[in-house]
PDB file of C-alpha atoms in Angstrom:
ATOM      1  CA  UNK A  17      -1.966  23.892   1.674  1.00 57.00           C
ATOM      2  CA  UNK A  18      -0.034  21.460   3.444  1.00 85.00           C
ATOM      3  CA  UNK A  19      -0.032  17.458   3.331  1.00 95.00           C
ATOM      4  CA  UNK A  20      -2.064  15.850   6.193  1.00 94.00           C
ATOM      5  CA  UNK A  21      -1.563  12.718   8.356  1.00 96.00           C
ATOM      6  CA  UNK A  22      -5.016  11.246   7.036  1.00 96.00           C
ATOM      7  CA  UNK A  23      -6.820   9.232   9.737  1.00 97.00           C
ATOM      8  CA  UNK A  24      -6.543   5.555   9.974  1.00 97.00           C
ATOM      9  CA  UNK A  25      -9.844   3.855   8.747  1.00 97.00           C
ATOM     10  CA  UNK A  26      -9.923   2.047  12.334  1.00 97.00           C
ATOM     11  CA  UNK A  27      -8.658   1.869  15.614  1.00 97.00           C
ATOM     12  CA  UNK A  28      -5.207   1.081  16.160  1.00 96.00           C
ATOM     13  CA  UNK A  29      -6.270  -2.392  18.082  1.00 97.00           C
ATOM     14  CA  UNK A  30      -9.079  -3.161  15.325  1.00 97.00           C
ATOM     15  CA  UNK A  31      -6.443  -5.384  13.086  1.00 97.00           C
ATOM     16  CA  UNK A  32      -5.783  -7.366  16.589  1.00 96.00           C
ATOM     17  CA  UNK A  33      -4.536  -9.938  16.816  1.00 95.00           C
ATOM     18  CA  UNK A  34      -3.482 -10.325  13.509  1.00 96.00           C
ATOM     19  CA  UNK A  35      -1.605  -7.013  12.978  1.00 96.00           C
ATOM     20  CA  UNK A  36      -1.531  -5.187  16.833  1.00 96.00           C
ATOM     21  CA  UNK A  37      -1.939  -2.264  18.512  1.00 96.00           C
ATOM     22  CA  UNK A  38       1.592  -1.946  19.303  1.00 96.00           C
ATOM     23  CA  UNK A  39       2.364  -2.327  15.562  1.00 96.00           C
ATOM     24  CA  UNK A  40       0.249   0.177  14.209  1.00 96.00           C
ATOM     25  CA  UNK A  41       1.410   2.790  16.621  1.00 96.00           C
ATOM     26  CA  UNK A  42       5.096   2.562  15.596  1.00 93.00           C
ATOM     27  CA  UNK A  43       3.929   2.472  12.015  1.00 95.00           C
ATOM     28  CA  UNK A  44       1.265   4.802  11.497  1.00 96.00           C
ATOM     29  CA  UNK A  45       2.372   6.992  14.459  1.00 94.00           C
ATOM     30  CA  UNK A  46       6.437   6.909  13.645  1.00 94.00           C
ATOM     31  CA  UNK A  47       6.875   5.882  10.137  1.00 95.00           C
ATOM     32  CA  UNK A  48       3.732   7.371   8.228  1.00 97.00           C
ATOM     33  CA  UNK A  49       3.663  10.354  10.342  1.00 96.00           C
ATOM     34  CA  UNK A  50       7.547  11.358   9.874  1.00 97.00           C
ATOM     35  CA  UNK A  51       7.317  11.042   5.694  1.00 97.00           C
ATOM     36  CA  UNK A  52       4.016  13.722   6.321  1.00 97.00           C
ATOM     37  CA  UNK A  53       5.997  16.107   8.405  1.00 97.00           C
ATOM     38  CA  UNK A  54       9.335  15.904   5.943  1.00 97.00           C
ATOM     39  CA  UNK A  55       7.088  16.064   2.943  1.00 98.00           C
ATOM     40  CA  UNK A  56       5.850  19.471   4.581  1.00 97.00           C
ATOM     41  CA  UNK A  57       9.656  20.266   5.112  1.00 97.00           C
ATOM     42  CA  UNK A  58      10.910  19.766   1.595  1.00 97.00           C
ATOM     43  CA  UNK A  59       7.936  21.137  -0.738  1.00 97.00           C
ATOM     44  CA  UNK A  60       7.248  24.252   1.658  1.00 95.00           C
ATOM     45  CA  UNK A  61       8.060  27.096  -1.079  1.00 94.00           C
ATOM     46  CA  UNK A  62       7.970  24.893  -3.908  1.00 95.00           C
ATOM     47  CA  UNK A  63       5.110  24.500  -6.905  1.00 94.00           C
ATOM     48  CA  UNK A  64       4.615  20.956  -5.320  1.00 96.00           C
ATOM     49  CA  UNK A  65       2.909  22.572  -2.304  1.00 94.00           C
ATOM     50  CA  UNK A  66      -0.121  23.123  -3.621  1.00 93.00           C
ATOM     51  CA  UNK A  67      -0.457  19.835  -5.768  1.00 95.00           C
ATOM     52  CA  UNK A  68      -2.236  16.732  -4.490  1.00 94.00           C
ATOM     53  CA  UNK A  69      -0.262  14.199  -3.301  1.00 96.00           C
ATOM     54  CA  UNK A  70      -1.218  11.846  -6.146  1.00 96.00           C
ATOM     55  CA  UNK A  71       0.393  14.841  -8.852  1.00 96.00           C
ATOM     56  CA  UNK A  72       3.187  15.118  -6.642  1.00 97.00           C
ATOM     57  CA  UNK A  73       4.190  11.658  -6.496  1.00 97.00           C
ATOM     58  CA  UNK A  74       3.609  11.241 -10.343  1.00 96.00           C
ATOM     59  CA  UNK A  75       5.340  15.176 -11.328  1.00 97.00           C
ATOM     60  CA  UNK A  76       8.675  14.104  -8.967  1.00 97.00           C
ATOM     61  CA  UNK A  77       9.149  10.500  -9.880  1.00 96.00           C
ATOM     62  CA  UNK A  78      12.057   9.916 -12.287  1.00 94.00           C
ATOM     63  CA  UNK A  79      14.015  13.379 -11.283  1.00 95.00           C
ATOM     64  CA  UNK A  80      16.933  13.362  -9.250  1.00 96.00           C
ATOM     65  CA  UNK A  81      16.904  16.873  -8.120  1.00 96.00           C
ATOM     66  CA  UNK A  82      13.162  15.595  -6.456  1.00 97.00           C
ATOM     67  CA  UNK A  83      13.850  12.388  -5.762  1.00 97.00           C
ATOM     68  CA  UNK A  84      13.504  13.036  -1.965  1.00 98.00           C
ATOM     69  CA  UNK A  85       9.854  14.626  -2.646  1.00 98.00           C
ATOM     70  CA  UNK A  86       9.447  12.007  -4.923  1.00 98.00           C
ATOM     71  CA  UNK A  87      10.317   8.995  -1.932  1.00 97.00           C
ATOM     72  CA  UNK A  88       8.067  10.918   1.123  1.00 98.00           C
ATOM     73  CA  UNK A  89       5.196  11.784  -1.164  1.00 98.00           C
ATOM     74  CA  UNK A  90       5.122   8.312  -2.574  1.00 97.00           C
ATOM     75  CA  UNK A  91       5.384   6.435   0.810  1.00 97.00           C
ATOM     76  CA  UNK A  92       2.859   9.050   2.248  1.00 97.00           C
ATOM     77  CA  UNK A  93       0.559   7.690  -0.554  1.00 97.00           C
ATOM     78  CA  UNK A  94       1.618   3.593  -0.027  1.00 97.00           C
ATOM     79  CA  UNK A  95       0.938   3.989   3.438  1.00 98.00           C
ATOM     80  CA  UNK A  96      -2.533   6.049   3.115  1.00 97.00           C
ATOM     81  CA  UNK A  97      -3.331   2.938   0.411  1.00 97.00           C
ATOM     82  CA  UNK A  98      -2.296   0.408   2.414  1.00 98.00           C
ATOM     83  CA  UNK A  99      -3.843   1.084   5.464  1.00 98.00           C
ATOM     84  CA  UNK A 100      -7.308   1.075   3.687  1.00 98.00           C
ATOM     85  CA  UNK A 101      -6.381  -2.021   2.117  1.00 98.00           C
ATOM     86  CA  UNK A 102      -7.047  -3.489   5.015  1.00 98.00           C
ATOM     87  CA  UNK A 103     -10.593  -3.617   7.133  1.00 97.00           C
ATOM     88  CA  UNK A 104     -11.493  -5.280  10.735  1.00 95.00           C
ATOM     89  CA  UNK A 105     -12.568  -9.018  10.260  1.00 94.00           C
ATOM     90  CA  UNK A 106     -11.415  -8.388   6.502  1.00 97.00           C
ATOM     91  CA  UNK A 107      -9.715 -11.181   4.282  1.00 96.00           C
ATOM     92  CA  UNK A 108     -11.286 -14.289   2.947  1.00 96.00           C
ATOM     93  CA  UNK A 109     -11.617 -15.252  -0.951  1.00 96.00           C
ATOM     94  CA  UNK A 110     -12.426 -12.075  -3.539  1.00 97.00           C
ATOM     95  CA  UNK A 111     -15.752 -11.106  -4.182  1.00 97.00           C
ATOM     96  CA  UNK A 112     -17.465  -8.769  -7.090  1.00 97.00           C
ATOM     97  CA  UNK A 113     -16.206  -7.831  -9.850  1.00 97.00           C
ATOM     98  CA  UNK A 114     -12.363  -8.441  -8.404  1.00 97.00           C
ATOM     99  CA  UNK A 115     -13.336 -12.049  -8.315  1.00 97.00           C
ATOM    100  CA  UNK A 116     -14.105 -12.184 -12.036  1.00 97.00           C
ATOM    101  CA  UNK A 117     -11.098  -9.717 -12.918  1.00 97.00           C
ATOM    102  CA  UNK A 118      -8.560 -12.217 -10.986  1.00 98.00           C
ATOM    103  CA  UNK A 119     -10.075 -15.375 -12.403  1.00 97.00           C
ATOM    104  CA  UNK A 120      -9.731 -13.916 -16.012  1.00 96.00           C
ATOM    105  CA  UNK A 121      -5.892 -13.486 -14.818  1.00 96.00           C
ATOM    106  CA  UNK A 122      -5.186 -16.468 -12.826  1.00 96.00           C
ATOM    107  CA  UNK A 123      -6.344 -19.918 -12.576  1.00 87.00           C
ATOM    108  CA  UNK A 124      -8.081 -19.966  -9.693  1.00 96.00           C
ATOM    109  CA  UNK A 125      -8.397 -17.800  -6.529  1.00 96.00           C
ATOM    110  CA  UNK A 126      -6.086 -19.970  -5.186  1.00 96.00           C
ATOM    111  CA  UNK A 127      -3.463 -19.693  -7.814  1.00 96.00           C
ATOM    112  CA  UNK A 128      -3.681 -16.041  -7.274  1.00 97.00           C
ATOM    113  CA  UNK A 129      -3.018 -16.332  -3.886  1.00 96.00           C
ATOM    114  CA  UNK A 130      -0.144 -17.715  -4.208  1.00 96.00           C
ATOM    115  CA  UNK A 131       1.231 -15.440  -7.070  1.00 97.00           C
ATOM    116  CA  UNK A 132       0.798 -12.938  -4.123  1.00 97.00           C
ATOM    117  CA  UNK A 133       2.530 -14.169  -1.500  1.00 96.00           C
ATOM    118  CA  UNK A 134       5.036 -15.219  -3.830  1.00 96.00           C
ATOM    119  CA  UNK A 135       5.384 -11.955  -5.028  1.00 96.00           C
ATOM    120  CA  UNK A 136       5.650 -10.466  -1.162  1.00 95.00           C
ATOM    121  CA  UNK A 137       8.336 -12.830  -0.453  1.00 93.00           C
ATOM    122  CA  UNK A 138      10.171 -12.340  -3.528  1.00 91.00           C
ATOM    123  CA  UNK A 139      10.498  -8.710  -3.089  1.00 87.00           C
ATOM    124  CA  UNK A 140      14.184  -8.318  -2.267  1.00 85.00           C
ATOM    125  CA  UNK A 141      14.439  -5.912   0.704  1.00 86.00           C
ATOM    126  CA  UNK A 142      11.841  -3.428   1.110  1.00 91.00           C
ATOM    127  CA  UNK A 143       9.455  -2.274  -0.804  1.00 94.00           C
ATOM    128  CA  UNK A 144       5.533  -3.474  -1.403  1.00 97.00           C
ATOM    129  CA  UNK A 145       2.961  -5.750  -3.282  1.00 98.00           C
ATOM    130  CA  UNK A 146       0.300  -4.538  -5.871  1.00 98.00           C
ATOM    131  CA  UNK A 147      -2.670  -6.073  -6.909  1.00 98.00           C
ATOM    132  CA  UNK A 148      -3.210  -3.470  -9.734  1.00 97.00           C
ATOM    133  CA  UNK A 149      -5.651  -2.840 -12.858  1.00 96.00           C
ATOM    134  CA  UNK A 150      -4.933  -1.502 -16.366  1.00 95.00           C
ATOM    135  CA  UNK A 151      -6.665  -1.987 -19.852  1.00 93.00           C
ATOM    136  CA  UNK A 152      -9.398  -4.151 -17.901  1.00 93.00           C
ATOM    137  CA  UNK A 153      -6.673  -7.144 -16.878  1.00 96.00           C
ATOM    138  CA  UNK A 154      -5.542  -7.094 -13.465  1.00 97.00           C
ATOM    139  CA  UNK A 155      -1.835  -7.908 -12.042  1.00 97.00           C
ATOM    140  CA  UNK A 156       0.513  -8.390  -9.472  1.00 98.00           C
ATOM    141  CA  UNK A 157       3.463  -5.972  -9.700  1.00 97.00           C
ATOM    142  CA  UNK A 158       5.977  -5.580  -6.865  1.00 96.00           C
ATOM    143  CA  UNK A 159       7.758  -1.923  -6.105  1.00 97.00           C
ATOM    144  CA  UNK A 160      11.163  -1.049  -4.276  1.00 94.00           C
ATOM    145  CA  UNK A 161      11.295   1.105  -1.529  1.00 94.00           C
ATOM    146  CA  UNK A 162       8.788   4.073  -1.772  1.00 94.00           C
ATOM    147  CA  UNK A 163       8.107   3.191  -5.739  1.00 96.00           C
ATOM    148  CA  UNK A 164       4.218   3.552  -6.603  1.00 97.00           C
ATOM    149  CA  UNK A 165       2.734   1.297  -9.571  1.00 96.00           C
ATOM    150  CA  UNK A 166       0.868   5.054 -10.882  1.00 96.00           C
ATOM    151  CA  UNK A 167       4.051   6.105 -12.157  1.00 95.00           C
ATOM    152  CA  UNK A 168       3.782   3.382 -14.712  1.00 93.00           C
ATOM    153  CA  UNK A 169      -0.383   3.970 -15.532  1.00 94.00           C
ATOM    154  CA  UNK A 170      -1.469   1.024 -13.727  1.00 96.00           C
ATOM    155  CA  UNK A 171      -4.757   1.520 -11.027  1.00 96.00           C
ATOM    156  CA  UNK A 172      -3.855  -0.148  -7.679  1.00 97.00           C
ATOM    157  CA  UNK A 173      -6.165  -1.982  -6.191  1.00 98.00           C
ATOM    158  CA  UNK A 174      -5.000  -2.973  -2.996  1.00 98.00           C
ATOM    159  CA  UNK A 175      -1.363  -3.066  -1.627  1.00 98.00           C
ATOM    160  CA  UNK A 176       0.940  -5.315   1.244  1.00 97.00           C
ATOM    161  CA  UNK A 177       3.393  -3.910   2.685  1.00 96.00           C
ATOM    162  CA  UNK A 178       6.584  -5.603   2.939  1.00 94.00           C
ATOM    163  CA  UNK A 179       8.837  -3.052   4.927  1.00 85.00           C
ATOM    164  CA  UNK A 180      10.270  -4.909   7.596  1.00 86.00           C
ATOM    165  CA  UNK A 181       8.570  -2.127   9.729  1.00 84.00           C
ATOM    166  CA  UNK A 182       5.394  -3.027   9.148  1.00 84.00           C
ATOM    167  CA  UNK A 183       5.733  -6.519  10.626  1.00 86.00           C
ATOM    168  CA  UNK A 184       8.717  -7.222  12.785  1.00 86.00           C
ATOM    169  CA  UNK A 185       7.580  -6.646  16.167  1.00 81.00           C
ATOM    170  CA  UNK A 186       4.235  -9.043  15.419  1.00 84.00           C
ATOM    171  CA  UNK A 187       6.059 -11.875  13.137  1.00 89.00           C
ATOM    172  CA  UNK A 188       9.850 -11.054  13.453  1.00 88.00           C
ATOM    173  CA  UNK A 189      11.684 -12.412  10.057  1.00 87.00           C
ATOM    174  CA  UNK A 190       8.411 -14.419   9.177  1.00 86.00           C
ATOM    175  CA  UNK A 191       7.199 -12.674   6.251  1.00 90.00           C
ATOM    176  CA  UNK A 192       5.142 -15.427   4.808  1.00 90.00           C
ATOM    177  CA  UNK A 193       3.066 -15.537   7.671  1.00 92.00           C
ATOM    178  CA  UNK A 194       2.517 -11.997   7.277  1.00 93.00           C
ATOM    179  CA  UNK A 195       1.600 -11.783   3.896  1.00 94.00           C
ATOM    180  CA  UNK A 196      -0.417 -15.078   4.082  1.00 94.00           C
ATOM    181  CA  UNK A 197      -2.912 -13.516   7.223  1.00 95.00           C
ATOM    182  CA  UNK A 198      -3.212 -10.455   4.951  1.00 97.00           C
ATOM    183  CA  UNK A 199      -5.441 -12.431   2.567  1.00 97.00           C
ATOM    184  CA  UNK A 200      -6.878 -14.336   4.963  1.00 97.00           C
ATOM    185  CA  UNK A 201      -7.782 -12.036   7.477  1.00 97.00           C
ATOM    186  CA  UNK A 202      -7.569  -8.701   6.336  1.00 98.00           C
ATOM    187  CA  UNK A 203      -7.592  -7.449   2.943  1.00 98.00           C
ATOM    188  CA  UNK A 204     -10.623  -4.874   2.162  1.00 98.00           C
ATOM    189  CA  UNK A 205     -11.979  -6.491  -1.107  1.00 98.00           C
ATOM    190  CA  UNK A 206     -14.462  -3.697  -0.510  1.00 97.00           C
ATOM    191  CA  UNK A 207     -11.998  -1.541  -1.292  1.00 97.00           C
ATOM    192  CA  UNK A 208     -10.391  -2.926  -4.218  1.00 97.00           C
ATOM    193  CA  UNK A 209     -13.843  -2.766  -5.733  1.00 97.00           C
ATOM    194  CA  UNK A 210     -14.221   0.771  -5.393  1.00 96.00           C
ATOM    195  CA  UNK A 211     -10.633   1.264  -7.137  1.00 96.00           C
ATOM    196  CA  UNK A 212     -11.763   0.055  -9.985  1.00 93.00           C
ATOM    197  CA  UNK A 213     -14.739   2.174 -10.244  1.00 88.00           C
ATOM    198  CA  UNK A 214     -13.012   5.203  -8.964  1.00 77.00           C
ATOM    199  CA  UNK A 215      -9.260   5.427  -9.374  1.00 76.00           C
ATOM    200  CA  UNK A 216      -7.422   6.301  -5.766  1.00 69.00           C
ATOM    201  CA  UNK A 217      -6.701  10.141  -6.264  1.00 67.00           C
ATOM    202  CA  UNK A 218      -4.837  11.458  -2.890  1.00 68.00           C
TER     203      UNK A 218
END
């Protein structure tokens, strides 16, 4: 068994104009692709081989001696998760039972909003943004680097992000912008719906 490059949920131009074509290719084609094809280089031989990349993000993390396994498998998982966190003419307020999860949490849909991009901007460096579920409450969390909120027994439900590689060449240093047209224009609440009915298991 070896780890796979899953394919994207769209065309590379399909998140045009907001995210483009351009973008996605150096991302998905450069970035994603190269943590799949070291991943492959570092567990070939080893007991993680054979594991799924959710158990092999969760069975590395913490341990030094795998803490390269641990950093390819996780950001082969963040990017998978991210990627369908998004949709083609996506965005716009929650809906189903998201909606009522968020407005148990937060104030408004508005107020959560904000605790998002807040969160995305306050992440120091790189890393990513979590809207995540656990004990029937949902929560923003923010990771560093290749971190991944299952480690800590949370349910993602969607994720931004917030490597400079995954918006420079569209906004430059403008991350607010960037995390902003996420919600507006692109997040899959589709998808955050199904998390909570069936946990993401890669």
């Amino acid at each position: 068994m070896s780890f796979v490059l899953d394919p994207l949920p769209y065309a590379q131009d399909a998140l045009a104009p907001h995210i483009s074509a351009n973008t996605i290719s150096f991302h998905y084609g450069k970035h994603h692709a190269g943590y799949v094809n070291k991943l492959n280089e570092l567990t070939k031989g080893t007991p993680y081989e054979t594991q799924s990349l959710t158990d092999v993000v969760k069975n590395t993390y913490g341990n030094p001696a795998t803490v390269a396994i641990f950093n390819n498998a996780a950001q082969n998982w963040n990017h998978t998760f991210y990627w369908r966190s998004m949709k083609q003419q996506g965005g716009g307020p929650a809906t189903g039972q998201v909606k009522d999860l968020i407005l148990q949490s937060f104030d408004s849909l508005d107020s959560f909003s904000k605790a998002f991009t807040d969160a995305a901007l306050g992440q120091f460096g790189s890393g990513w943004t979590w809207l995540v579920e656990k004990d029937g409450k949902v929560s923003i969390v923010k990771t560093s680097n290749a971190d991944n909120p299952i480690t800590q027994g949370y349910n993602p439900l969607i994720t931004l992000d917030v490597w400079e590689h995954a918006y420079y060449l569209d906004f430059q240093n403008r991350r607010v912008d960037y995390a902003n047209l996420f919600l507006t224009n692109l997040v899959n609440w589709d998808f955050a719906n199904q998390n909570l009915v069936n946990k993401a298991h890669l």
